Amino acid sequence: MKVVSLVPSITEALFDLGLTENEVIGRTKFCIHPEDRVKNVSIIGGTKNINIDKIKALKPDLILANKEENIKEQVEALMDDFKVLVTNVETIEDNYYLLKTLGNTFNKEEKAQHFNLKIYDVLQQAKLDSTVKTAYLIWKNPYMTVGSDTFIHKILAEIGFENIFKDKTRYPEIQMEDLADAEVIMLSSEPFPFKEKHIEEMKAFYPDKKIMIVDGEAFSWYGTHIAKCGQYFTEFLTEIHAMQR
C-alpha cells in the first residue's frame, strides 16, 4: 500500500511500525522523523499548504490527515480522488486507538500494541509527587497557551501538572499578567522556537518563577513518539522535583 502522510507525528509512527520508503511515498516538510528515512520520501508541501498536484502525481492508495494539523478544504479536495483517513487525537485514549487503527490498516498489530504498552509505561513512570500549577506556552507575539481540549493538556495532566488555563479551550491568547498563578512556566520548543533569551525576558517580569524550555515534541507529538521520551521525562521531572524541595 502506497501512503502519503500529511502529519509529522503520523509519518514517524508509520516508520516506527515498520513501513518502508516504498510504502510511505509522500510527506510534509515538517515530517522530520526518522531523519534517515524521511529524507528519501517526496515532500508534498507543508501541513497547512499541501500541493495537491504533487500528491496526485504520486497516486497514493491512502492519505493520512489530521483534523487539527491540516486544512479542511484541502483534505476534502483530496477526497474527490483518493481514500483519506482523517485522524483526531485529543486524548491519550485517542492516541491508543490511532495506533491500533494504523496497526490494523498496515498489518502491524503487534508493533502497534508494543508502542501502546510502552507509552503506558512511560506515562506511568513519569509522575510528580504533588500537583504543580503550570502554564505551557506555544507562541510569542502574541503569547498563546493550551486549553483543556488539547493533547498537550492531557499529557501535562497525566504526569501531574495542573494547567492554569484548563478553563480555556484550544490555543487562547494570553497576557504576561495571566501567568501569575503558575508555579512553572514552560516555553515549548515548537511551534514557536523559544530560546534562553525568552526565559530572560520573562524573568524580568517574574524573577521568582521557574521558567524553562521544554521539548515540544515530547508533549505534542502523538503516535509513537512518547514511547521514546522516557529518559526525557525522567530528567525533566527530576528538575521539577528539585524545585519542590
JSON list of C-alpha atoms in Angstrom, two decimals:
[
{"chain": "A", "resi": 1, "resn": "MET", "atom": "CA", "xyz": [0.00, 0.00, 0.00]},
{"chain": "A", "resi": 2, "resn": "LYS", "atom": "CA", "xyz": [1.36, 3.40, -1.01]},
{"chain": "A", "resi": 3, "resn": "VAL", "atom": "CA", "xyz": [0.75, 6.09, 1.60]},
{"chain": "A", "resi": 4, "resn": "VAL", "atom": "CA", "xyz": [1.04, 9.87, 1.78]},
{"chain": "A", "resi": 5, "resn": "SER", "atom": "CA", "xyz": [1.17, 11.30, 5.30]},
{"chain": "A", "resi": 6, "resn": "LEU", "atom": "CA", "xyz": [0.19, 14.90, 5.93]},
{"chain": "A", "resi": 7, "resn": "VAL", "atom": "CA", "xyz": [1.03, 14.70, 9.64]},
{"chain": "A", "resi": 8, "resn": "PRO", "atom": "CA", "xyz": [4.59, 14.75, 11.06]},
{"chain": "A", "resi": 9, "resn": "SER", "atom": "CA", "xyz": [3.93, 12.53, 14.08]},
{"chain": "A", "resi": 10, "resn": "ILE", "atom": "CA", "xyz": [2.00, 10.01, 11.98]},
{"chain": "A", "resi": 11, "resn": "THR", "atom": "CA", "xyz": [4.85, 9.83, 9.47]},
{"chain": "A", "resi": 12, "resn": "GLU", "atom": "CA", "xyz": [7.17, 8.95, 12.35]},
{"chain": "A", "resi": 13, "resn": "ALA", "atom": "CA", "xyz": [4.68, 6.35, 13.59]},
{"chain": "A", "resi": 14, "resn": "LEU", "atom": "CA", "xyz": [4.46, 4.68, 10.18]},
{"chain": "A", "resi": 15, "resn": "PHE", "atom": "CA", "xyz": [8.20, 4.11, 10.09]},
{"chain": "A", "resi": 16, "resn": "ASP", "atom": "CA", "xyz": [8.25, 3.01, 13.74]},
{"chain": "A", "resi": 17, "resn": "LEU", "atom": "CA", "xyz": [5.60, 0.41, 12.88]},
{"chain": "A", "resi": 18, "resn": "GLY", "atom": "CA", "xyz": [7.85, -0.95, 10.15]},
{"chain": "A", "resi": 19, "resn": "LEU", "atom": "CA", "xyz": [6.73, 0.65, 6.90]},
{"chain": "A", "resi": 20, "resn": "THR", "atom": "CA", "xyz": [9.39, 1.39, 4.28]},
{"chain": "A", "resi": 21, "resn": "GLU", "atom": "CA", "xyz": [10.15, 4.23, 1.89]},
{"chain": "A", "resi": 22, "resn": "ASN", "atom": "CA", "xyz": [8.47, 2.17, -0.82]},
{"chain": "A", "resi": 23, "resn": "GLU", "atom": "CA", "xyz": [5.25, 2.39, 1.16]},
{"chain": "A", "resi": 24, "resn": "VAL", "atom": "CA", "xyz": [5.48, 5.92, 2.62]},
{"chain": "A", "resi": 25, "resn": "ILE", "atom": "CA", "xyz": [5.82, 7.81, -0.66]},
{"chain": "A", "resi": 26, "resn": "GLY", "atom": "CA", "xyz": [4.86, 11.36, 0.37]},
{"chain": "A", "resi": 27, "resn": "ARG", "atom": "CA", "xyz": [5.24, 13.58, 3.43]},
{"chain": "A", "resi": 28, "resn": "THR", "atom": "CA", "xyz": [5.22, 17.22, 4.51]},
{"chain": "A", "resi": 29, "resn": "LYS", "atom": "CA", "xyz": [8.36, 19.30, 5.00]},
{"chain": "A", "resi": 30, "resn": "PHE", "atom": "CA", "xyz": [7.67, 19.17, 8.74]},
{"chain": "A", "resi": 31, "resn": "CYS", "atom": "CA", "xyz": [7.83, 15.36, 8.79]},
{"chain": "A", "resi": 32, "resn": "ILE", "atom": "CA", "xyz": [11.40, 15.22, 10.15]},
{"chain": "A", "resi": 33, "resn": "HIS", "atom": "CA", "xyz": [11.49, 11.87, 11.99]},
{"chain": "A", "resi": 34, "resn": "PRO", "atom": "CA", "xyz": [13.13, 9.47, 11.46]},
{"chain": "A", "resi": 35, "resn": "GLU", "atom": "CA", "xyz": [15.66, 11.66, 9.67]},
{"chain": "A", "resi": 36, "resn": "ASP", "atom": "CA", "xyz": [17.48, 8.87, 7.84]},
{"chain": "A", "resi": 37, "resn": "ARG", "atom": "CA", "xyz": [14.21, 7.55, 6.38]},
{"chain": "A", "resi": 38, "resn": "VAL", "atom": "CA", "xyz": [12.17, 10.65, 5.58]},
{"chain": "A", "resi": 39, "resn": "LYS", "atom": "CA", "xyz": [14.98, 12.15, 3.51]},
{"chain": "A", "resi": 40, "resn": "ASN", "atom": "CA", "xyz": [14.11, 9.58, 0.83]},
{"chain": "A", "resi": 41, "resn": "VAL", "atom": "CA", "xyz": [10.40, 10.48, 0.78]},
{"chain": "A", "resi": 42, "resn": "SER", "atom": "CA", "xyz": [8.88, 13.08, -1.57]},
{"chain": "A", "resi": 43, "resn": "ILE", "atom": "CA", "xyz": [7.84, 16.38, 0.03]},
{"chain": "A", "resi": 44, "resn": "ILE", "atom": "CA", "xyz": [4.31, 17.49, -0.88]},
{"chain": "A", "resi": 45, "resn": "GLY", "atom": "CA", "xyz": [4.30, 20.90, 0.83]},
{"chain": "A", "resi": 46, "resn": "GLY", "atom": "CA", "xyz": [3.54, 21.88, 4.41]},
{"chain": "A", "resi": 47, "resn": "THR", "atom": "CA", "xyz": [0.80, 20.71, 6.75]},
{"chain": "A", "resi": 48, "resn": "LYS", "atom": "CA", "xyz": [-1.28, 23.82, 6.00]},
{"chain": "A", "resi": 49, "resn": "ASN", "atom": "CA", "xyz": [-0.40, 24.26, 2.32]},
{"chain": "A", "resi": 50, "resn": "ILE", "atom": "CA", "xyz": [-0.23, 20.85, 0.69]},
{"chain": "A", "resi": 51, "resn": "ASN", "atom": "CA", "xyz": [0.48, 20.58, -3.04]},
{"chain": "A", "resi": 52, "resn": "ILE", "atom": "CA", "xyz": [-2.46, 18.63, -4.39]},
{"chain": "A", "resi": 53, "resn": "ASP", "atom": "CA", "xyz": [-0.92, 18.22, -7.85]},
{"chain": "A", "resi": 54, "resn": "LYS", "atom": "CA", "xyz": [2.20, 16.61, -6.34]},
{"chain": "A", "resi": 55, "resn": "ILE", "atom": "CA", "xyz": [0.02, 14.21, -4.37]},
{"chain": "A", "resi": 56, "resn": "LYS", "atom": "CA", "xyz": [-1.99, 13.30, -7.46]},
{"chain": "A", "resi": 57, "resn": "ALA", "atom": "CA", "xyz": [1.24, 12.54, -9.31]},
{"chain": "A", "resi": 58, "resn": "LEU", "atom": "CA", "xyz": [2.26, 10.10, -6.58]},
{"chain": "A", "resi": 59, "resn": "LYS", "atom": "CA", "xyz": [-1.04, 8.18, -6.90]},
{"chain": "A", "resi": 60, "resn": "PRO", "atom": "CA", "xyz": [-1.26, 7.01, -3.28]},
{"chain": "A", "resi": 61, "resn": "ASP", "atom": "CA", "xyz": [-3.62, 4.26, -2.14]},
{"chain": "A", "resi": 62, "resn": "LEU", "atom": "CA", "xyz": [-4.20, 6.09, 1.14]},
{"chain": "A", "resi": 63, "resn": "ILE", "atom": "CA", "xyz": [-3.68, 9.59, 2.53]},
{"chain": "A", "resi": 64, "resn": "LEU", "atom": "CA", "xyz": [-3.39, 10.15, 6.28]},
{"chain": "A", "resi": 65, "resn": "ALA", "atom": "CA", "xyz": [-4.54, 13.54, 7.55]},
{"chain": "A", "resi": 66, "resn": "ASN", "atom": "CA", "xyz": [-5.46, 15.15, 10.85]},
{"chain": "A", "resi": 67, "resn": "LYS", "atom": "CA", "xyz": [-8.35, 17.39, 11.82]},
{"chain": "A", "resi": 68, "resn": "GLU", "atom": "CA", "xyz": [-6.12, 19.92, 13.61]},
{"chain": "A", "resi": 69, "resn": "GLU", "atom": "CA", "xyz": [-2.93, 19.75, 11.56]},
{"chain": "A", "resi": 70, "resn": "ASN", "atom": "CA", "xyz": [-4.43, 20.07, 8.10]},
{"chain": "A", "resi": 71, "resn": "ILE", "atom": "CA", "xyz": [-6.80, 22.46, 6.32]},
{"chain": "A", "resi": 72, "resn": "LYS", "atom": "CA", "xyz": [-10.30, 21.04, 5.93]},
{"chain": "A", "resi": 73, "resn": "GLU", "atom": "CA", "xyz": [-10.85, 22.32, 2.39]},
{"chain": "A", "resi": 74, "resn": "GLN", "atom": "CA", "xyz": [-7.55, 20.89, 1.15]},
{"chain": "A", "resi": 75, "resn": "VAL", "atom": "CA", "xyz": [-8.27, 17.49, 2.69]},
{"chain": "A", "resi": 76, "resn": "GLU", "atom": "CA", "xyz": [-11.78, 17.46, 1.22]},
{"chain": "A", "resi": 77, "resn": "ALA", "atom": "CA", "xyz": [-10.36, 18.23, -2.22]},
{"chain": "A", "resi": 78, "resn": "LEU", "atom": "CA", "xyz": [-8.16, 15.13, -1.94]},
{"chain": "A", "resi": 79, "resn": "MET", "atom": "CA", "xyz": [-11.19, 13.03, -1.00]},
{"chain": "A", "resi": 80, "resn": "ASP", "atom": "CA", "xyz": [-12.54, 13.52, -4.52]},
{"chain": "A", "resi": 81, "resn": "ASP", "atom": "CA", "xyz": [-9.77, 11.32, -5.90]},
{"chain": "A", "resi": 82, "resn": "PHE", "atom": "CA", "xyz": [-8.29, 9.34, -3.02]},
{"chain": "A", "resi": 83, "resn": "LYS", "atom": "CA", "xyz": [-9.09, 7.37, 0.10]},
{"chain": "A", "resi": 84, "resn": "VAL", "atom": "CA", "xyz": [-8.33, 9.70, 3.02]},
{"chain": "A", "resi": 85, "resn": "LEU", "atom": "CA", "xyz": [-8.22, 8.74, 6.70]},
{"chain": "A", "resi": 86, "resn": "VAL", "atom": "CA", "xyz": [-8.74, 11.83, 8.87]},
{"chain": "A", "resi": 87, "resn": "THR", "atom": "CA", "xyz": [-7.48, 11.40, 12.43]},
{"chain": "A", "resi": 88, "resn": "ASN", "atom": "CA", "xyz": [-8.33, 13.44, 15.52]},
{"chain": "A", "resi": 89, "resn": "VAL", "atom": "CA", "xyz": [-6.15, 12.96, 18.61]},
{"chain": "A", "resi": 90, "resn": "GLU", "atom": "CA", "xyz": [-7.02, 14.99, 21.69]},
{"chain": "A", "resi": 91, "resn": "THR", "atom": "CA", "xyz": [-6.58, 12.40, 24.45]},
{"chain": "A", "resi": 92, "resn": "ILE", "atom": "CA", "xyz": [-4.28, 9.54, 25.38]},
{"chain": "A", "resi": 93, "resn": "GLU", "atom": "CA", "xyz": [-7.15, 7.17, 24.62]},
{"chain": "A", "resi": 94, "resn": "ASP", "atom": "CA", "xyz": [-7.44, 8.72, 21.15]},
{"chain": "A", "resi": 95, "resn": "ASN", "atom": "CA", "xyz": [-3.75, 8.03, 20.67]},
{"chain": "A", "resi": 96, "resn": "TYR", "atom": "CA", "xyz": [-4.23, 4.39, 21.69]},
{"chain": "A", "resi": 97, "resn": "TYR", "atom": "CA", "xyz": [-6.89, 3.96, 19.02]},
{"chain": "A", "resi": 98, "resn": "LEU", "atom": "CA", "xyz": [-4.82, 5.84, 16.43]},
{"chain": "A", "resi": 99, "resn": "LEU", "atom": "CA", "xyz": [-2.00, 3.32, 16.80]},
{"chain": "A", "resi": 100, "resn": "LYS", "atom": "CA", "xyz": [-4.47, 0.45, 16.88]},
{"chain": "A", "resi": 101, "resn": "THR", "atom": "CA", "xyz": [-6.03, 1.71, 13.64]},
{"chain": "A", "resi": 102, "resn": "LEU", "atom": "CA", "xyz": [-2.64, 2.12, 11.96]},
{"chain": "A", "resi": 103, "resn": "GLY", "atom": "CA", "xyz": [-1.65, -1.36, 13.12]},
{"chain": "A", "resi": 104, "resn": "ASN", "atom": "CA", "xyz": [-4.81, -2.88, 11.68]},
{"chain": "A", "resi": 105, "resn": "THR", "atom": "CA", "xyz": [-4.53, -0.91, 8.42]},
{"chain": "A", "resi": 106, "resn": "PHE", "atom": "CA", "xyz": [-0.96, -1.96, 7.69]},
{"chain": "A", "resi": 107, "resn": "ASN", "atom": "CA", "xyz": [-0.95, -5.43, 9.30]},
{"chain": "A", "resi": 108, "resn": "LYS", "atom": "CA", "xyz": [1.35, -4.19, 12.09]},
{"chain": "A", "resi": 109, "resn": "GLU", "atom": "CA", "xyz": [-0.91, -5.04, 15.03]},
{"chain": "A", "resi": 110, "resn": "GLU", "atom": "CA", "xyz": [1.85, -6.42, 17.26]},
{"chain": "A", "resi": 111, "resn": "LYS", "atom": "CA", "xyz": [4.11, -3.42, 16.70]},
{"chain": "A", "resi": 112, "resn": "ALA", "atom": "CA", "xyz": [1.23, -1.04, 17.42]},
{"chain": "A", "resi": 113, "resn": "GLN", "atom": "CA", "xyz": [0.42, -2.85, 20.66]},
{"chain": "A", "resi": 114, "resn": "HIS", "atom": "CA", "xyz": [4.10, -2.76, 21.65]},
{"chain": "A", "resi": 115, "resn": "PHE", "atom": "CA", "xyz": [4.15, 1.03, 21.32]},
{"chain": "A", "resi": 116, "resn": "ASN", "atom": "CA", "xyz": [0.84, 1.45, 23.14]},
{"chain": "A", "resi": 117, "resn": "LEU", "atom": "CA", "xyz": [2.18, -0.56, 26.09]},
{"chain": "A", "resi": 118, "resn": "LYS", "atom": "CA", "xyz": [5.43, 1.38, 26.05]},
{"chain": "A", "resi": 119, "resn": "ILE", "atom": "CA", "xyz": [3.58, 4.71, 26.09]},
{"chain": "A", "resi": 120, "resn": "TYR", "atom": "CA", "xyz": [1.55, 3.50, 29.06]},
{"chain": "A", "resi": 121, "resn": "ASP", "atom": "CA", "xyz": [4.77, 2.56, 30.89]},
{"chain": "A", "resi": 122, "resn": "VAL", "atom": "CA", "xyz": [6.45, 5.90, 30.13]},
{"chain": "A", "resi": 123, "resn": "LEU", "atom": "CA", "xyz": [3.49, 7.90, 31.41]},
{"chain": "A", "resi": 124, "resn": "GLN", "atom": "CA", "xyz": [3.05, 5.71, 34.49]},
{"chain": "A", "resi": 125, "resn": "GLN", "atom": "CA", "xyz": [6.68, 6.25, 35.47]},
{"chain": "A", "resi": 126, "resn": "ALA", "atom": "CA", "xyz": [6.58, 9.99, 34.79]},
{"chain": "A", "resi": 127, "resn": "LYS", "atom": "CA", "xyz": [4.60, 11.16, 37.80]},
{"chain": "A", "resi": 128, "resn": "LEU", "atom": "CA", "xyz": [5.02, 14.14, 40.07]},
{"chain": "A", "resi": 129, "resn": "ASP", "atom": "CA", "xyz": [4.76, 13.60, 43.84]},
{"chain": "A", "resi": 130, "resn": "SER", "atom": "CA", "xyz": [2.34, 16.51, 44.13]},
{"chain": "A", "resi": 131, "resn": "THR", "atom": "CA", "xyz": [0.45, 18.69, 41.67]},
{"chain": "A", "resi": 132, "resn": "VAL", "atom": "CA", "xyz": [2.30, 21.66, 40.20]},
{"chain": "A", "resi": 133, "resn": "LYS", "atom": "CA", "xyz": [0.44, 24.59, 38.65]},
{"chain": "A", "resi": 134, "resn": "THR", "atom": "CA", "xyz": [1.81, 25.30, 35.22]},
{"chain": "A", "resi": 135, "resn": "ALA", "atom": "CA", "xyz": [1.39, 27.35, 32.07]},
{"chain": "A", "resi": 136, "resn": "TYR", "atom": "CA", "xyz": [2.55, 25.87, 28.76]},
{"chain": "A", "resi": 137, "resn": "LEU", "atom": "CA", "xyz": [3.29, 28.46, 26.07]},
{"chain": "A", "resi": 138, "resn": "ILE", "atom": "CA", "xyz": [3.37, 27.58, 22.38]},
{"chain": "A", "resi": 139, "resn": "TRP", "atom": "CA", "xyz": [3.69, 31.05, 20.80]},
{"chain": "A", "resi": 140, "resn": "LYS", "atom": "CA", "xyz": [5.02, 34.57, 21.30]},
{"chain": "A", "resi": 141, "resn": "ASN", "atom": "CA", "xyz": [3.67, 37.86, 19.94]},
{"chain": "A", "resi": 142, "resn": "PRO", "atom": "CA", "xyz": [1.01, 37.20, 21.00]},
{"chain": "A", "resi": 143, "resn": "TYR", "atom": "CA", "xyz": [1.64, 34.73, 23.79]},
{"chain": "A", "resi": 144, "resn": "MET", "atom": "CA", "xyz": [-0.51, 31.65, 23.29]},
{"chain": "A", "resi": 145, "resn": "THR", "atom": "CA", "xyz": [-1.11, 28.71, 25.60]},
{"chain": "A", "resi": 146, "resn": "VAL", "atom": "CA", "xyz": [-3.11, 25.45, 25.60]},
{"chain": "A", "resi": 147, "resn": "GLY", "atom": "CA", "xyz": [-6.64, 24.78, 26.78]},
{"chain": "A", "resi": 148, "resn": "SER", "atom": "CA", "xyz": [-8.16, 21.63, 28.23]},
{"chain": "A", "resi": 149, "resn": "ASP", "atom": "CA", "xyz": [-9.23, 20.10, 24.90]},
{"chain": "A", "resi": 150, "resn": "THR", "atom": "CA", "xyz": [-5.68, 19.63, 23.61]},
{"chain": "A", "resi": 151, "resn": "PHE", "atom": "CA", "xyz": [-3.32, 16.66, 23.60]},
{"chain": "A", "resi": 152, "resn": "ILE", "atom": "CA", "xyz": [-0.66, 18.75, 25.38]},
{"chain": "A", "resi": 153, "resn": "HIS", "atom": "CA", "xyz": [-3.07, 19.44, 28.27]},
{"chain": "A", "resi": 154, "resn": "LYS", "atom": "CA", "xyz": [-3.79, 15.72, 28.60]},
{"chain": "A", "resi": 155, "resn": "ILE", "atom": "CA", "xyz": [-0.08, 14.84, 28.78]},
{"chain": "A", "resi": 156, "resn": "LEU", "atom": "CA", "xyz": [0.53, 17.56, 31.37]},
{"chain": "A", "resi": 157, "resn": "ALA", "atom": "CA", "xyz": [-2.38, 16.31, 33.49]},
{"chain": "A", "resi": 158, "resn": "GLU", "atom": "CA", "xyz": [-1.26, 12.69, 33.17]},
{"chain": "A", "resi": 159, "resn": "ILE", "atom": "CA", "xyz": [2.12, 13.38, 34.73]},
{"chain": "A", "resi": 160, "resn": "GLY", "atom": "CA", "xyz": [0.83, 15.63, 37.49]},
{"chain": "A", "resi": 161, "resn": "PHE", "atom": "CA", "xyz": [0.66, 19.22, 36.25]},
{"chain": "A", "resi": 162, "resn": "GLU", "atom": "CA", "xyz": [-2.37, 21.46, 36.69]},
{"chain": "A", "resi": 163, "resn": "ASN", "atom": "CA", "xyz": [-2.82, 23.66, 33.65]},
{"chain": "A", "resi": 164, "resn": "ILE", "atom": "CA", "xyz": [-3.82, 27.08, 34.98]},
{"chain": "A", "resi": 165, "resn": "PHE", "atom": "CA", "xyz": [-5.71, 27.63, 31.69]},
{"chain": "A", "resi": 166, "resn": "LYS", "atom": "CA", "xyz": [-7.78, 24.46, 32.00]},
{"chain": "A", "resi": 167, "resn": "ASP", "atom": "CA", "xyz": [-10.95, 26.55, 31.80]},
{"chain": "A", "resi": 168, "resn": "LYS", "atom": "CA", "xyz": [-9.94, 27.64, 28.28]},
{"chain": "A", "resi": 169, "resn": "THR", "atom": "CA", "xyz": [-10.20, 25.71, 25.02]},
{"chain": "A", "resi": 170, "resn": "ARG", "atom": "CA", "xyz": [-7.84, 25.20, 22.09]},
{"chain": "A", "resi": 171, "resn": "TYR", "atom": "CA", "xyz": [-4.97, 27.73, 21.95]},
{"chain": "A", "resi": 172, "resn": "PRO", "atom": "CA", "xyz": [-6.00, 31.01, 23.58]},
{"chain": "A", "resi": 173, "resn": "GLU", "atom": "CA", "xyz": [-4.04, 34.23, 23.51]},
{"chain": "A", "resi": 174, "resn": "ILE", "atom": "CA", "xyz": [-2.89, 35.43, 26.93]},
{"chain": "A", "resi": 175, "resn": "GLN", "atom": "CA", "xyz": [-1.08, 38.36, 28.51]},
{"chain": "A", "resi": 176, "resn": "MET", "atom": "CA", "xyz": [2.01, 38.22, 30.70]},
{"chain": "A", "resi": 177, "resn": "GLU", "atom": "CA", "xyz": [-0.14, 39.15, 33.70]},
{"chain": "A", "resi": 178, "resn": "ASP", "atom": "CA", "xyz": [-2.24, 36.00, 33.20]},
{"chain": "A", "resi": 179, "resn": "LEU", "atom": "CA", "xyz": [0.72, 33.81, 34.23]},
{"chain": "A", "resi": 180, "resn": "ALA", "atom": "CA", "xyz": [0.75, 35.00, 37.84]},
{"chain": "A", "resi": 181, "resn": "ASP", "atom": "CA", "xyz": [-0.71, 31.76, 39.29]},
{"chain": "A", "resi": 182, "resn": "ALA", "atom": "CA", "xyz": [1.76, 29.43, 37.57]},
{"chain": "A", "resi": 183, "resn": "GLU", "atom": "CA", "xyz": [4.50, 27.81, 39.65]},
{"chain": "A", "resi": 184, "resn": "VAL", "atom": "CA", "xyz": [6.23, 26.65, 36.48]},
{"chain": "A", "resi": 185, "resn": "ILE", "atom": "CA", "xyz": [6.11, 28.35, 33.08]},
{"chain": "A", "resi": 186, "resn": "MET", "atom": "CA", "xyz": [7.01, 26.03, 30.23]},
{"chain": "A", "resi": 187, "resn": "LEU", "atom": "CA", "xyz": [8.20, 27.53, 26.95]},
{"chain": "A", "resi": 188, "resn": "SER", "atom": "CA", "xyz": [7.80, 24.95, 24.20]},
{"chain": "A", "resi": 189, "resn": "SER", "atom": "CA", "xyz": [10.50, 24.41, 21.58]},
{"chain": "A", "resi": 190, "resn": "GLU", "atom": "CA", "xyz": [7.75, 24.32, 18.93]},
{"chain": "A", "resi": 191, "resn": "PRO", "atom": "CA", "xyz": [5.82, 25.62, 17.07]},
{"chain": "A", "resi": 192, "resn": "PHE", "atom": "CA", "xyz": [7.44, 28.86, 18.27]},
{"chain": "A", "resi": 193, "resn": "PRO", "atom": "CA", "xyz": [11.15, 28.20, 18.85]},
{"chain": "A", "resi": 194, "resn": "PHE", "atom": "CA", "xyz": [11.50, 29.57, 22.38]},
{"chain": "A", "resi": 195, "resn": "LYS", "atom": "CA", "xyz": [15.15, 30.07, 23.44]},
{"chain": "A", "resi": 196, "resn": "GLU", "atom": "CA", "xyz": [17.06, 31.01, 26.59]},
{"chain": "A", "resi": 197, "resn": "LYS", "atom": "CA", "xyz": [16.74, 34.71, 25.73]},
{"chain": "A", "resi": 198, "resn": "HIS", "atom": "CA", "xyz": [12.97, 34.39, 26.08]},
{"chain": "A", "resi": 199, "resn": "ILE", "atom": "CA", "xyz": [13.42, 32.99, 29.57]},
{"chain": "A", "resi": 200, "resn": "GLU", "atom": "CA", "xyz": [15.43, 36.09, 30.46]},
{"chain": "A", "resi": 201, "resn": "GLU", "atom": "CA", "xyz": [12.73, 38.37, 29.04]},
{"chain": "A", "resi": 202, "resn": "MET", "atom": "CA", "xyz": [10.10, 36.62, 31.17]},
{"chain": "A", "resi": 203, "resn": "LYS", "atom": "CA", "xyz": [12.33, 36.60, 34.26]},
{"chain": "A", "resi": 204, "resn": "ALA", "atom": "CA", "xyz": [12.26, 40.39, 34.17]},
{"chain": "A", "resi": 205, "resn": "PHE", "atom": "CA", "xyz": [8.52, 40.13, 34.83]},
{"chain": "A", "resi": 206, "resn": "TYR", "atom": "CA", "xyz": [8.56, 37.02, 37.06]},
{"chain": "A", "resi": 207, "resn": "PRO", "atom": "CA", "xyz": [12.01, 36.81, 38.70]},
{"chain": "A", "resi": 208, "resn": "ASP", "atom": "CA", "xyz": [11.00, 34.16, 41.25]},
{"chain": "A", "resi": 209, "resn": "LYS", "atom": "CA", "xyz": [9.18, 31.72, 38.99]},
{"chain": "A", "resi": 210, "resn": "LYS", "atom": "CA", "xyz": [10.59, 28.53, 37.47]},
{"chain": "A", "resi": 211, "resn": "ILE", "atom": "CA", "xyz": [10.70, 29.22, 33.73]},
{"chain": "A", "resi": 212, "resn": "MET", "atom": "CA", "xyz": [12.08, 26.55, 31.41]},
{"chain": "A", "resi": 213, "resn": "ILE", "atom": "CA", "xyz": [12.36, 25.45, 27.80]},
{"chain": "A", "resi": 214, "resn": "VAL", "atom": "CA", "xyz": [10.62, 22.12, 27.20]},
{"chain": "A", "resi": 215, "resn": "ASP", "atom": "CA", "xyz": [10.75, 19.67, 24.30]},
{"chain": "A", "resi": 216, "resn": "GLY", "atom": "CA", "xyz": [7.58, 20.41, 22.37]},
{"chain": "A", "resi": 217, "resn": "GLU", "atom": "CA", "xyz": [7.70, 17.06, 20.60]},
{"chain": "A", "resi": 218, "resn": "ALA", "atom": "CA", "xyz": [7.57, 15.17, 23.93]},
{"chain": "A", "resi": 219, "resn": "PHE", "atom": "CA", "xyz": [4.30, 16.90, 24.83]},
{"chain": "A", "resi": 220, "resn": "SER", "atom": "CA", "xyz": [2.57, 17.33, 21.49]},
{"chain": "A", "resi": 221, "resn": "TRP", "atom": "CA", "xyz": [3.65, 14.56, 19.12]},
{"chain": "A", "resi": 222, "resn": "TYR", "atom": "CA", "xyz": [1.04, 11.83, 19.32]},
{"chain": "A", "resi": 223, "resn": "GLY", "atom": "CA", "xyz": [1.58, 8.46, 17.66]},
{"chain": "A", "resi": 224, "resn": "THR", "atom": "CA", "xyz": [4.67, 6.56, 18.78]},
{"chain": "A", "resi": 225, "resn": "HIS", "atom": "CA", "xyz": [6.84, 9.47, 19.88]},
{"chain": "A", "resi": 226, "resn": "ILE", "atom": "CA", "xyz": [6.03, 9.42, 23.60]},
{"chain": "A", "resi": 227, "resn": "ALA", "atom": "CA", "xyz": [7.25, 5.82, 23.80]},
{"chain": "A", "resi": 228, "resn": "LYS", "atom": "CA", "xyz": [10.74, 7.19, 23.15]},
{"chain": "A", "resi": 229, "resn": "CYS", "atom": "CA", "xyz": [10.57, 10.02, 25.71]},
{"chain": "A", "resi": 230, "resn": "GLY", "atom": "CA", "xyz": [11.07, 8.05, 28.92]},
{"chain": "A", "resi": 231, "resn": "GLN", "atom": "CA", "xyz": [14.56, 9.40, 29.57]},
{"chain": "A", "resi": 232, "resn": "TYR", "atom": "CA", "xyz": [13.49, 12.94, 28.73]},
{"chain": "A", "resi": 233, "resn": "PHE", "atom": "CA", "xyz": [10.57, 12.86, 31.16]},
{"chain": "A", "resi": 234, "resn": "THR", "atom": "CA", "xyz": [12.77, 11.36, 33.88]},
{"chain": "A", "resi": 235, "resn": "GLU", "atom": "CA", "xyz": [15.30, 14.20, 33.59]},
{"chain": "A", "resi": 236, "resn": "PHE", "atom": "CA", "xyz": [12.57, 16.82, 33.20]},
{"chain": "A", "resi": 237, "resn": "LEU", "atom": "CA", "xyz": [10.70, 15.72, 36.32]},
{"chain": "A", "resi": 238, "resn": "THR", "atom": "CA", "xyz": [13.94, 15.46, 38.30]},
{"chain": "A", "resi": 239, "resn": "GLU", "atom": "CA", "xyz": [14.37, 19.18, 37.70]},
{"chain": "A", "resi": 240, "resn": "ILE", "atom": "CA", "xyz": [10.79, 19.85, 38.85]},
{"chain": "A", "resi": 241, "resn": "HIS", "atom": "CA", "xyz": [11.25, 17.69, 41.96]},
{"chain": "A", "resi": 242, "resn": "ALA", "atom": "CA", "xyz": [14.36, 19.68, 42.86]},
{"chain": "A", "resi": 243, "resn": "MET", "atom": "CA", "xyz": [12.26, 22.84, 42.69]},
{"chain": "A", "resi": 244, "resn": "GLN", "atom": "CA", "xyz": [9.67, 21.35, 45.07]},
{"chain": "A", "resi": 245, "resn": "ARG", "atom": "CA", "xyz": [12.19, 20.58, 47.82]}
]
